[in-house]
Amino acid sequence: MRQFVLKVHQLCNLACDHCYVYEHADQTWRDRPAIMSAEVVRQTATRIAEHAARRQLSAVGVVLHGGEPLLLGATRLREVLTILHRSIGATTALDVRLQTNAIRLTEPMAELLLEFGVRVGVSLDGDEAANDRHRRYRNGASSHDRTLRGLALLRSDRYRPAYAGILCTIDARNDPIAVYEALLAEEPPRIDLLLPHATWDNPPEAPHADWLIRLYRRWLADGRPVPIRLFDSLRATAAGRPSATEAVGIDRGDVAVVESDGSWEQPDSMKTTFHGAAATGLTVFTASADELLAAPAMRVRQSGLAGLSATCRACPVVRQCGGGLFAHRFSSATGFDNPSVYCADLKGLIAAMNSETPVAWTGQPGLPESVFDDLASGGGGSDAVARLAAAQESITRALLVAVADAPEGRTAAAAWELLSELDRRAPEAVRRVLTHPFVRVWAVRVLSGAGGTDRLADLAAAVAVLARADVEVAVRPRDGGVHLPTLGTLSLANGVTSVNGAHDHVLTPTVTIARDDLTVRLEDADPYRDCHGWPAVGGLTPAQVRDWERVLGPAWQTVTRDAPGYAAGVAAGLTTITPLVPDAETLRSATSRQAFGATGVAWSPDPRALAILLVHEFQHTKLGALLDLVDLVEPDATDLLRVGWRPDARPAESALQGTYAHLAVADMWRARAERGEPGTAEHYARYRGWIAEAVIALGTSDALTEPGRRFVDRLAATIEKLPV
Ligand code: SF4
């Protein structure tokens, strides 16, 4: 034992509602004397001194605690300090600290503390609004002013040597940057951030990882102007050094508490678990500190890695996290044999901190690092999308070669030869046809034995018409027509059996809608368009086409206004809308990994809703195309991750897709909320919460490859910048 917390005054002049002494499960303070008697102080000092001597400790720390220790008053405080110094100071170096709300920190009191070399830690939760959430007087009045007055004294040249730092209990509703700045303004030598005490029976109301990460990044960007014990300890444990706090790390606990009646107890945080949880059954009158160490309750805390739950022992960050604070593992069903109730938060924070050393770019032909990072940040403008489109075209061409080489492809040898010939004579026309989204869908079906090779002739015919080439190609009609990708459906009702450029008047053209910089086809006839998982509409009526034309203009304006960071990419890559059969309950939309550039979407009269669907789905398109180039998820990953937008746990790649798509949606709701549109702030908060949690789950899973980690790190950085 190197640290002894003495509860010298049980009562407090504040009534903070997050106080674990008065407000949590343990209520033993009620049966204890308000003030630690001189006799208890003397006996405690004797126990500490004999422990230091027996263990040959070069120093011990004593923290005067409460309640509020300054309520002791100067006379009694002097008495306590005198006893401690006389008894312990003769044996070993004594470091005395005092934890206070600073309300009773007057000049005479500060003189006394200075005289005895006591260093003072002050409890402050941030700016006035943050501090007022919990740290109030019994009548509800704010204590902020008084605490700041005490801090001003400690900041002065004379009393600065007595200033140990600030202890801040986190409330995730406070803005972390405002809290950080308020704490920094008090010029503390150190900051302690305390997660509010919680257990699996009483879990925290909000996730905390995001809050901590934002503050961590700001602190890092500021050049770490003040030590923050939690962050410093996680950095230390990452490097294999000991932690400076019981809150993280697997170092053995070295803290004992002496209550005002002389009871030896476990650390105060245990009071949050259940009534009497901190008790050991020993007192300073009946047991030495060595006997305390042998008590079963204390031995568990001393057992390091072996004392952790199986989940923690198997955790990749256990040596940094150490299962979190002992008390935070408690559940009335399974005791302390659990990970911390802050497990996800700790994992997320550790992942973010460890990712400050960026994952090296492993390289990918045709995909520059800057383009990858641009896409990974969630955006990706026209340049990035053009690269993805070019890669998709290469994939489609490779698939066509495979189709032509397959045994069934030989039946279409003439069409293949013509297509190859046209590729030399009219490459732009071939490119236009081969980049039609459903060409790849068809090729994949053929190669998986589910489609015929007749389509090869349709492609050649489409190219021939586009190139106005004077050639003949035999096509096989289906349902009285032939669909020519990019052009439309060639009706054979009037007996046409071959086509060339002179006969394109027989086409029912595919409808194309152009709005500003967006040009899309309404694909209602391609026989391979039904690839989105929902039934596609066939043969739009003129009225339905007008409906689409009417809604697409305002929808696109909404995209450019609400999602300016995504619009250029959408305009560059979205070529095709496949109208889906509407559903009475939900707005349907979908993408297919095989159909780059196409989005399936059911018509909606609401352009704002349509705008969100288009942006959301194009995020899937971009990520799908990137996944064709780079493995972001380990191919044999089996992790299932919890995500807010689905009731079931998802494979890592689905979680990544969802996070990527919902990031853009969150950004759109943010834009609307910032304009003050009613009801939009709730949507924004929900989406932001989802993606903030999901990106942590991804970052801490074992499912990511090296490029995947780099991708998720950048995605996390973007999410983190979204205002809370
Ligand atoms: S992150 Fe969770 S599982 Fe890992 S050591 Fe910490 S509490 Fe245990």
XYZ file of C-alpha atoms and ligand atoms in Angstrom:
732
model
C 0.000 0.000 0.000
C 1.386 3.343 -1.032
C -1.716 5.518 -0.871
C -3.989 6.030 2.093
C -7.219 8.011 1.821
C -8.373 9.395 5.176
C -12.012 10.377 5.525
C -11.308 13.147 7.994
C -14.718 14.797 7.596
C -17.747 12.786 6.553
C -20.065 15.682 5.763
C -20.023 18.137 2.911
C -21.134 21.718 2.348
C -22.417 20.779 -1.130
C -25.025 18.258 -2.232
C -23.652 17.104 -5.586
C -26.095 14.603 -7.031
C -23.315 12.501 -8.605
C -21.460 12.001 -5.317
C -20.708 8.348 -4.666
C -20.425 8.904 -0.904
C -23.992 10.107 -0.344
C -25.936 9.413 -3.516
C -24.952 5.877 -4.520
C -25.726 2.389 -3.217
C -23.528 2.449 -0.125
C -24.981 4.533 2.710
C -22.561 3.568 5.489
C -21.562 7.224 5.970
C -24.784 7.638 7.949
C -23.486 5.464 10.814
C -20.062 7.038 11.055
C -18.801 9.957 13.115
C -18.838 13.201 11.192
C -15.218 13.915 12.090
C -12.242 11.598 12.374
C -11.080 11.816 15.978
C -7.474 12.532 16.924
C -7.299 8.990 18.305
C -8.227 7.489 14.906
C -5.795 9.781 13.139
C -2.999 8.725 15.510
C -3.740 5.016 15.132
C -3.948 5.368 11.335
C -0.634 7.199 11.237
C 0.917 4.453 13.347
C -0.374 1.773 10.972
C 0.925 3.625 7.931
C 4.326 4.203 9.527
C 4.725 0.552 10.526
C 3.690 -0.561 7.035
C 6.198 1.819 5.426
C 8.915 0.564 7.733
C 8.137 -3.131 7.210
C 7.894 -2.761 3.435
C 10.766 -0.300 3.292
C 8.685 2.193 1.330
C 10.627 5.283 0.368
C 7.437 7.357 0.353
C 3.738 7.075 1.069
C 0.869 9.280 0.053
C -1.985 10.366 2.290
C -5.074 12.034 0.841
C -7.303 13.983 3.212
C -10.776 13.380 1.924
C -14.403 13.597 2.918
C -17.147 14.714 2.569
C -15.325 18.019 2.526
C -12.056 17.950 4.474
C -11.793 21.726 4.809
C -14.906 21.632 7.019
C -12.504 20.401 9.702
C -11.435 23.988 10.197
C -7.887 25.228 10.574
C -7.344 24.088 14.180
C -8.356 20.479 13.667
C -6.635 20.331 10.302
C -3.393 21.506 11.903
C -3.808 18.784 14.523
C -4.290 16.088 11.855
C -1.307 17.261 9.830
C 0.893 17.458 12.878
C 0.068 13.889 13.902
C 0.667 12.569 10.403
C 4.004 14.285 10.024
C 5.212 13.273 13.476
C 4.267 9.618 13.091
C 4.885 8.912 9.432
C 7.411 11.606 8.543
C 9.895 10.057 10.924
C 9.814 6.792 8.967
C 9.433 7.721 5.322
C 8.787 10.623 2.967
C 5.203 11.784 3.328
C 3.213 13.317 0.483
C -0.039 14.778 1.819
C -2.809 15.831 -0.530
C -6.250 17.198 0.100
C -9.251 16.828 -2.196
C -11.714 19.692 -1.871
C -14.418 21.721 -3.554
C -12.301 24.767 -2.550
C -15.266 26.695 -1.188
C -13.626 26.980 2.262
C -10.203 27.617 0.830
C -9.349 30.958 2.401
C -5.940 32.611 2.682
C -5.348 31.465 6.273
C -6.276 27.926 5.275
C -3.985 28.114 2.245
C -1.162 29.328 4.553
C -1.672 26.299 6.754
C -1.577 23.935 3.765
C 1.548 25.627 2.485
C 3.182 25.309 5.905
C 2.658 21.515 5.906
C 3.476 21.050 2.232
C -0.046 19.815 1.472
C -1.026 19.830 -2.192
C -4.623 20.526 -3.058
C -6.796 18.887 -5.693
C -9.977 20.774 -6.549
C -13.169 19.218 -7.862
C -14.540 21.176 -10.822
C -16.591 19.757 -13.693
C -15.915 22.464 -16.278
C -17.481 25.821 -17.052
C -20.333 27.203 -15.000
C -23.069 25.374 -16.896
C -21.197 22.070 -16.708
C -20.341 22.471 -13.026
C -23.870 23.517 -12.171
C -25.311 20.277 -13.513
C -24.268 18.484 -10.329
C -22.090 20.547 -8.004
C -24.728 22.566 -6.189
C -25.646 23.534 -2.662
C -28.474 21.733 -0.927
C -30.800 24.635 -1.897
C -29.843 24.174 -5.548
C -27.603 27.246 -5.751
C -24.477 27.181 -7.879
C -21.103 26.612 -6.222
C -19.121 27.602 -9.302
C -18.149 31.140 -8.204
C -16.897 30.014 -4.820
C -14.853 27.194 -6.263
C -13.294 29.550 -8.810
C -12.381 31.907 -5.980
C -10.498 29.093 -4.248
C -8.793 28.198 -7.503
C -7.735 31.815 -8.011
C -5.936 31.602 -4.684
C -4.140 28.445 -5.752
C -3.110 30.054 -9.039
C -1.444 32.953 -7.253
C 2.347 32.905 -7.008
C 2.294 32.411 -3.261
C 0.015 29.384 -3.150
C 0.853 27.826 -6.492
C 3.146 25.259 -4.781
C 0.037 23.949 -2.989
C -1.895 23.458 -6.238
C -2.060 19.768 -7.236
C -4.661 19.904 -9.954
C -8.320 19.599 -10.895
C -10.546 16.563 -10.731
C -13.395 16.665 -13.240
C -16.269 14.194 -13.270
C -17.443 13.804 -16.827
C -21.009 14.424 -17.886
C -21.341 13.479 -21.553
C -24.007 16.152 -22.015
C -21.373 18.843 -21.556
C -19.339 19.914 -24.543
C -15.911 18.297 -24.040
C -14.057 21.190 -25.641
C -15.826 23.759 -23.473
C -15.029 21.637 -20.411
C -11.390 21.298 -21.452
C -11.030 25.024 -22.051
C -12.664 25.879 -18.731
C -10.328 23.529 -16.865
C -7.299 24.808 -18.740
C -8.215 28.394 -17.839
C -7.598 27.472 -14.192
C -3.972 26.629 -15.058
C -3.946 23.336 -13.168
C -0.678 21.410 -12.836
C -2.683 18.251 -13.685
C -6.190 17.270 -14.757
C -7.968 14.116 -13.654
C -10.939 13.052 -15.754
C -13.268 10.727 -13.910
C -15.887 8.626 -15.647
C -19.098 8.955 -13.621
C -19.437 5.911 -11.418
C -21.673 3.272 -12.935
C -22.152 -0.493 -12.886
C -23.897 -3.052 -15.075
C -26.893 -2.629 -12.755
C -26.840 1.135 -13.264
C -25.132 1.662 -16.591
C -24.139 5.103 -17.839
C -26.887 6.953 -19.651
C -24.723 7.909 -22.610
C -21.670 6.598 -24.427
C -18.465 8.395 -23.455
C -15.875 7.344 -26.032
C -16.695 10.100 -28.447
C -16.552 12.685 -25.671
C -13.174 11.480 -24.487
C -11.759 11.202 -27.993
C -12.748 14.748 -28.866
C -11.108 16.067 -25.766
C -8.059 13.862 -26.343
C -7.602 15.099 -29.910
C -7.884 18.724 -28.836
C -5.378 18.149 -26.036
C -3.037 16.524 -28.526
C -3.483 19.356 -31.031
C -2.647 21.836 -28.250
C 0.620 20.030 -27.620
C -0.537 18.423 -24.334
C -0.290 21.650 -22.311
C -1.132 19.908 -19.033
C -0.864 16.285 -17.902
C -4.224 14.489 -18.068
C -3.866 11.422 -15.932
C -6.231 9.142 -17.875
C -4.575 9.846 -21.230
C -1.056 9.812 -19.826
C -1.753 6.484 -18.145
C -3.073 4.943 -21.359
C -0.006 6.181 -23.224
C 2.195 4.801 -20.479
C 0.517 1.390 -20.425
C 0.743 1.245 -24.231
C 4.493 1.565 -23.825
C 4.547 -1.081 -21.076
C 4.974 1.436 -18.250
C 2.771 1.515 -15.135
C -0.509 3.385 -14.980
C -0.879 6.364 -12.674
C -4.525 5.641 -11.951
C -6.636 2.709 -10.797
C -9.035 3.557 -13.628
C -6.890 1.813 -16.266
C -3.997 -0.620 -16.478
C -3.347 -3.943 -14.814
C -1.138 -2.663 -12.044
C -2.120 -3.944 -8.654
C -4.287 -1.527 -6.641
C -2.234 0.278 -4.007
C -4.949 2.366 -2.339
C -6.583 1.827 1.051
C -9.231 3.990 2.684
C -9.634 4.762 6.382
C -13.122 5.878 7.328
C -13.788 8.438 10.080
C -14.403 5.615 12.597
C -11.101 3.921 11.727
C -12.500 1.205 9.435
C -10.131 -0.032 6.760
C -12.007 0.093 3.477
C -11.509 -0.453 -0.211
C -11.452 2.592 -2.491
C -14.484 4.833 -2.401
C -15.572 3.959 -5.921
C -16.847 0.662 -4.452
C -19.619 2.619 -2.771
C -21.327 2.791 -6.122
C -21.852 -0.996 -6.279
C -23.891 -2.061 -3.230
C -24.378 -1.153 0.408
C -21.322 -2.167 2.420
C -19.303 -3.065 -0.686
C -16.206 -1.156 0.393
C -16.068 -2.846 3.819
C -13.263 -5.210 4.771
C -14.361 -5.978 8.336
C -11.051 -4.597 9.626
C -10.159 -1.396 11.437
C -6.921 0.402 12.142
C -7.351 -0.720 15.775
C -7.648 -4.400 14.921
C -5.500 -4.873 11.821
C -2.287 -3.646 10.304
C -2.019 -2.515 6.697
C -0.331 -5.837 5.945
C -3.298 -7.718 7.373
C -5.541 -5.531 5.279
C -3.600 -6.559 2.190
C -4.304 -10.209 3.003
C -8.082 -9.641 3.302
C -9.977 -11.479 0.524
C -11.584 -8.296 -0.816
C -8.207 -6.628 -1.188
C -6.507 -9.718 -2.609
C -8.839 -9.747 -5.626
C -7.752 -6.214 -6.398
C -4.141 -7.292 -6.138
C -4.373 -10.143 -8.621
C -3.644 -8.157 -11.792
C -4.417 -9.846 -15.097
C -5.474 -13.107 -13.440
C -8.247 -11.302 -11.560
C -9.941 -10.038 -14.718
C -12.950 -11.556 -16.469
C -12.367 -14.010 -19.310
C -13.574 -11.335 -21.760
C -10.950 -8.891 -20.543
C -8.180 -11.476 -20.452
C -8.877 -12.182 -24.135
C -9.133 -8.517 -25.049
C -6.449 -7.109 -27.370
C -6.141 -3.917 -25.301
C -6.239 -5.485 -21.850
C -2.741 -4.352 -20.890
C -3.765 -0.772 -21.508
C -7.308 -0.901 -20.205
C -6.952 -3.490 -17.451
C -10.725 -3.969 -17.301
C -11.269 -0.379 -16.207
C -12.010 0.644 -12.633
C -12.797 -2.344 -10.410
C -16.169 -0.949 -9.282
C -17.306 -0.382 -12.858
C -17.245 -4.141 -13.489
C -19.963 -4.882 -10.967
C -23.261 -6.557 -11.716
C -25.528 -8.004 -9.022
C -25.848 -11.152 -11.150
C -22.170 -11.915 -11.712
C -20.303 -9.764 -9.211
C -17.056 -8.303 -10.545
C -16.349 -11.030 -13.090
C -17.181 -8.752 -16.025
C -15.547 -6.229 -18.289
C -16.067 -2.621 -17.318
C -19.503 -1.177 -17.980
C -17.428 1.407 -19.890
C -15.838 -1.324 -22.010
C -16.913 0.117 -25.368
C -15.832 3.600 -24.308
C -12.438 2.463 -23.099
C -11.875 0.372 -26.206
C -12.906 3.253 -28.423
C -10.654 5.715 -26.655
C -7.710 3.335 -26.730
C -8.265 2.586 -30.421
C -8.395 6.296 -31.215
C -5.295 7.004 -29.159
C -3.364 4.141 -30.678
C -4.422 5.243 -34.150
C -2.645 8.555 -33.691
C 0.253 6.638 -35.157
C -1.288 6.358 -38.626
C -1.465 3.019 -40.342
C 1.043 2.927 -43.195
C -0.289 3.054 -46.744
C 0.334 -0.370 -48.183
C -0.266 0.739 -51.746
C -2.782 -0.292 -54.374
C -2.148 -0.021 -58.110
C -4.297 2.692 -59.670
C -5.411 3.997 -56.314
C -3.241 6.823 -55.009
C -3.004 7.244 -51.267
C -4.655 10.663 -51.460
C -7.697 9.237 -53.284
C -8.012 6.415 -50.773
C -7.834 8.886 -47.886
C -10.302 11.194 -49.589
C -12.794 8.339 -49.902
C -12.019 7.089 -46.397
C -12.893 10.456 -44.931
C -16.434 9.851 -46.171
C -16.362 12.174 -49.168
C -14.621 11.698 -52.479
C -15.152 14.250 -55.223
C -15.376 13.812 -58.990
C -11.705 12.792 -59.305
C -11.984 10.000 -56.773
C -15.246 8.765 -58.281
C -13.761 8.885 -61.809
C -10.982 6.567 -60.608
C -13.492 4.171 -59.130
C -15.491 4.274 -62.368
C -12.381 3.524 -64.413
C -11.593 0.568 -62.157
C -15.159 -0.673 -62.514
C -14.899 -0.501 -66.292
C -11.736 -2.606 -66.141
C -13.521 -5.177 -64.018
C -16.465 -5.308 -66.442
C -14.108 -5.744 -69.397
C -12.318 -8.556 -67.589
C -15.648 -10.232 -66.909
C -16.633 -9.913 -70.584
C -13.421 -11.590 -71.626
C -14.224 -14.374 -69.190
C -17.730 -14.668 -70.668
C -16.327 -14.822 -74.219
C -13.806 -17.464 -73.162
C -16.396 -19.584 -71.350
C -17.869 -22.543 -73.311
C -21.273 -20.835 -73.505
C -19.600 -17.648 -74.780
C -18.422 -19.402 -77.886
C -22.002 -19.423 -79.161
C -21.752 -15.633 -79.313
C -18.354 -15.593 -81.005
C -19.563 -13.391 -83.877
C -20.909 -10.752 -81.516
C -17.695 -10.839 -79.480
C -15.610 -10.406 -82.613
C -17.737 -7.462 -83.674
C -17.500 -5.887 -80.245
C -13.718 -6.264 -80.321
C -13.614 -4.728 -83.786
C -15.814 -1.788 -82.694
C -13.572 -1.278 -79.682
C -10.789 -0.439 -82.109
C -12.927 1.709 -84.401
C -15.227 3.426 -81.907
C -13.754 3.041 -78.393
C -15.879 5.805 -76.894
C -19.111 4.096 -77.988
C -17.898 0.787 -76.531
C -16.933 2.522 -73.308
C -20.389 4.091 -73.010
C -22.074 0.724 -73.358
C -19.710 -1.278 -71.181
C -20.004 1.229 -68.325
C -23.761 0.768 -68.273
C -24.393 -0.568 -64.761
C -26.216 -3.727 -65.735
C -23.594 -5.072 -68.147
C -21.579 -6.365 -65.220
C -24.743 -7.744 -63.564
C -25.389 -9.798 -66.679
C -21.761 -10.964 -67.014
C -21.674 -12.141 -63.411
C -24.913 -14.070 -63.941
C -23.537 -15.770 -67.040
C -20.354 -16.755 -65.223
C -22.361 -18.158 -62.329
C -24.445 -20.199 -64.777
C -27.612 -18.107 -64.410
C -27.754 -16.137 -67.650
C -27.454 -16.540 -71.409
C -24.794 -15.087 -73.686
C -27.270 -13.462 -76.099
C -26.655 -10.180 -74.343
C -23.264 -9.972 -76.000
C -25.033 -9.364 -79.285
C -27.238 -6.719 -77.659
C -24.115 -4.915 -76.467
C -22.563 -5.069 -79.914
C -25.793 -3.767 -81.434
C -25.953 -0.894 -78.963
C -22.359 0.062 -79.761
C -23.056 -0.183 -83.473
C -26.000 2.192 -83.189
C -24.073 4.660 -81.013
C -21.098 4.551 -83.381
C -23.394 4.689 -86.448
C -21.404 1.759 -87.771
C -22.544 0.050 -90.954
C -22.483 -3.495 -89.658
C -24.822 -6.394 -89.176
C -25.383 -8.155 -85.873
C -27.817 -10.943 -85.159
C -29.818 -10.364 -81.945
C -32.322 -12.641 -80.267
C -35.581 -10.861 -79.359
C -37.211 -11.351 -75.963
C -40.849 -10.415 -75.371
C -41.039 -8.841 -78.812
C -38.022 -6.599 -78.417
C -34.315 -6.226 -77.816
C -32.950 -4.017 -75.098
C -29.896 -2.031 -76.133
C -28.043 -0.779 -73.067
C -27.859 3.037 -72.869
C -30.295 3.422 -75.766
C -33.597 1.766 -75.018
C -35.769 -1.014 -76.282
C -35.921 -1.877 -79.933
C -39.421 -2.943 -80.781
C -39.710 -5.670 -83.388
C -43.442 -5.320 -83.831
C -43.002 -4.039 -87.366
C -40.869 -6.962 -88.447
C -37.400 -5.534 -88.059
C -34.845 -8.283 -87.835
C -31.603 -6.371 -88.013
C -30.497 -2.892 -87.062
C -28.013 -0.338 -88.052
C -27.618 3.377 -87.537
C -30.233 4.199 -90.145
C -33.059 2.461 -88.298
C -32.824 3.883 -84.773
C -36.320 5.346 -85.104
C -37.711 1.990 -83.933
C -36.288 2.500 -80.453
C -38.334 3.310 -77.359
C -35.546 5.342 -75.815
C -34.460 5.137 -72.234
C -35.617 8.304 -70.474
C -32.784 10.597 -69.469
C -33.263 13.421 -66.974
C -30.726 16.219 -66.677
C -30.825 18.665 -63.780
C -27.918 21.074 -63.485
C -24.779 18.924 -63.306
C -26.695 15.681 -62.736
C -27.750 13.501 -65.676
C -29.395 10.159 -64.981
C -31.242 7.512 -66.945
C -34.525 6.162 -65.663
C -33.911 2.493 -66.301
C -37.281 0.736 -66.492
C -36.617 -1.808 -69.232
C -33.163 -3.350 -68.936
C -33.718 -7.074 -68.286
C -30.839 -7.113 -65.759
C -31.918 -4.053 -63.732
C -33.674 -6.194 -61.141
C -30.577 -6.566 -58.994
C -31.336 -4.356 -56.020
C -33.096 -6.807 -53.773
C -36.495 -5.159 -54.305
C -38.787 -5.563 -57.346
C -38.141 -2.986 -60.056
C -40.858 -1.106 -61.898
C -41.254 -2.170 -65.544
C -42.334 0.223 -68.293
C -42.968 3.600 -66.684
C -46.083 5.364 -67.920
C -45.706 8.930 -69.282
C -47.350 10.196 -66.064
C -44.829 8.310 -63.941
C -41.963 9.732 -65.997
C -43.350 13.224 -65.406
C -43.503 12.502 -61.673
C -39.823 11.611 -61.712
C -38.939 14.652 -63.766
C -40.880 16.864 -61.372
C -39.239 15.570 -58.190
C -35.659 15.089 -59.356
C -34.931 18.805 -59.865
C -35.741 19.884 -56.293
C -34.202 16.667 -54.945
C -30.912 17.476 -56.641
C -31.044 21.066 -55.416
C -31.492 19.645 -51.933
C -28.441 17.426 -52.398
C -26.265 20.338 -53.473
C -27.489 22.446 -50.555
C -27.537 19.829 -47.759
C -24.653 17.633 -48.902
C -22.208 19.902 -50.749
C -19.297 17.663 -49.812
C -20.911 14.679 -51.509
C -22.726 16.246 -54.476
C -19.765 16.373 -56.879
C -19.090 12.679 -56.366
C -22.742 11.793 -56.898
C -22.909 13.889 -60.068
C -19.778 12.200 -61.393
C -20.848 8.651 -60.653
C -24.629 8.317 -60.499
C -25.739 7.472 -64.039
C -28.858 5.422 -63.535
C -31.938 5.339 -61.375
C -33.877 2.098 -61.298
C -37.412 2.888 -60.155
C -38.458 0.324 -57.540
C -41.961 -0.798 -56.738
C -42.999 1.419 -53.789
C -43.682 0.000 -50.367
C -46.576 1.298 -48.287
C -44.495 1.373 -45.086
C -41.063 2.647 -46.032
C -39.172 4.534 -48.691
C -37.292 1.887 -50.595
C -33.806 2.334 -51.912
C -30.890 0.007 -52.585
C -27.664 -0.491 -54.469
C -26.031 -3.546 -55.953
C -22.301 -4.154 -55.630
C -22.373 -5.356 -59.281
C -24.115 -2.277 -60.689
C -21.768 0.672 -60.273
C -23.562 3.931 -61.001
C -27.089 2.630 -60.468
C -29.354 3.309 -57.530
C -32.644 1.559 -57.046
C -35.188 3.852 -55.480
C -38.947 3.983 -55.196
C -40.511 7.236 -56.296
C -41.420 9.654 -53.524
C -43.183 12.984 -53.897
C -40.855 14.352 -51.202
C -37.656 15.723 -52.782
C -35.962 16.026 -49.364
C -36.454 12.341 -48.694
C -35.317 11.434 -52.203
C -32.200 13.574 -51.774
C -31.214 11.639 -48.675
C -31.795 8.296 -50.384
C -29.659 9.257 -53.380
C -26.732 10.408 -51.252
C -27.041 7.459 -48.875
C -27.064 4.930 -51.700
C -24.198 6.539 -53.550
C -22.063 6.137 -50.441
C -22.702 2.392 -50.777
C -21.761 2.628 -54.443
C -18.433 4.293 -53.678
C -17.538 1.935 -50.881
C -18.563 -1.111 -52.914
C -16.290 0.017 -55.729
C -13.436 0.637 -53.302
C -13.950 -2.822 -51.809
C -13.498 -4.224 -55.324
C -9.989 -2.780 -55.198
C -8.930 -3.130 -51.582
C -9.795 -5.634 -48.878
C -10.810 -3.472 -45.948
C -12.162 -6.406 -43.973
C -10.295 -9.668 -43.411
C -11.851 -12.221 -45.791
C -12.304 -14.757 -42.991
C -13.551 -12.273 -40.368
C -16.435 -13.669 -38.358
C -16.983 -10.713 -36.007
C -20.572 -9.570 -35.644
C -20.899 -5.968 -34.556
C -23.787 -4.175 -32.896
C -25.012 -1.125 -34.795
C -27.683 1.341 -33.767
C -29.672 1.220 -36.990
C -30.341 -2.515 -36.935
C -31.670 -4.810 -34.229
C -29.318 -7.643 -35.229
C -25.519 -7.749 -34.998
C -23.905 -7.218 -38.402
C -20.832 -8.627 -40.134
C -17.991 -6.110 -40.150
C -18.356 -5.233 -43.841
C -22.075 -4.485 -43.430
C -21.325 -2.369 -40.370
C -18.721 -0.489 -42.383
C -21.128 0.045 -45.281
C -23.837 1.283 -42.941
C -21.498 3.640 -41.135
C -20.219 5.070 -44.400
C -23.717 5.644 -45.760
C -25.117 7.019 -42.513
C -22.244 9.462 -42.210
C -23.531 11.285 -45.292
C -27.072 11.168 -43.961
C -25.945 12.548 -40.604
C -24.196 15.362 -42.433
C -27.397 16.221 -44.312
C -29.440 16.296 -41.110
C -26.720 18.435 -39.549
C -27.052 20.965 -42.370
C -30.821 21.055 -41.855
C -30.503 21.315 -38.086
C -28.028 24.168 -38.415
C -30.600 26.038 -40.477
C -32.994 25.557 -37.572
C -35.459 23.366 -39.448
C -37.913 21.911 -36.917
C -37.484 18.263 -35.963
C -34.141 17.866 -37.717
C -31.851 18.100 -34.665
C -33.257 14.803 -33.329
C -32.525 13.046 -36.627
C -29.011 14.454 -36.641
C -28.339 13.383 -33.051
C -29.627 9.880 -33.779
C -27.503 9.365 -36.884
C -24.443 10.904 -35.308
C -24.828 8.668 -32.282
C -25.159 5.590 -34.482
C -22.077 6.237 -36.550
C -19.977 7.357 -33.585
C -20.683 4.042 -31.856
C -20.345 1.943 -34.993
C -16.980 3.382 -35.949
C -15.705 2.538 -32.472
C -17.014 -1.018 -32.792
C -15.249 -1.276 -36.147
C -12.030 0.274 -34.900
C -11.845 -2.110 -31.994
C -12.802 -5.261 -33.885
C -10.232 -7.698 -35.166
C -11.945 -7.770 -38.556
C -10.064 -4.991 -40.342
C -7.085 -5.344 -42.621
C -4.292 -2.748 -42.497
C -5.941 -0.590 -45.205
C -9.225 -1.183 -43.372
C -7.761 0.249 -40.195
C -6.493 3.244 -42.103
C -9.925 3.683 -43.696
C -11.750 3.448 -40.364
C -9.280 5.805 -38.675
C -10.047 8.451 -41.259
C -13.746 7.790 -41.092
C -13.568 8.160 -37.301
C -11.724 11.461 -37.646
C -14.528 12.815 -39.867
C -17.231 11.626 -37.510
C -15.444 13.128 -34.580
C -15.491 16.541 -36.237
C -19.284 16.501 -36.510
C -20.618 18.791 -33.798
C -22.351 17.101 -30.895
S -11.669 -2.826 -23.219
Fe -13.318 -3.987 -22.261
S -12.783 -6.136 -22.572
Fe -10.914 -4.915 -22.946
S -9.879 -4.908 -20.978
Fe -11.147 -3.054 -21.071
S -13.080 -3.611 -20.099
Fe -11.980 -5.513 -20.572
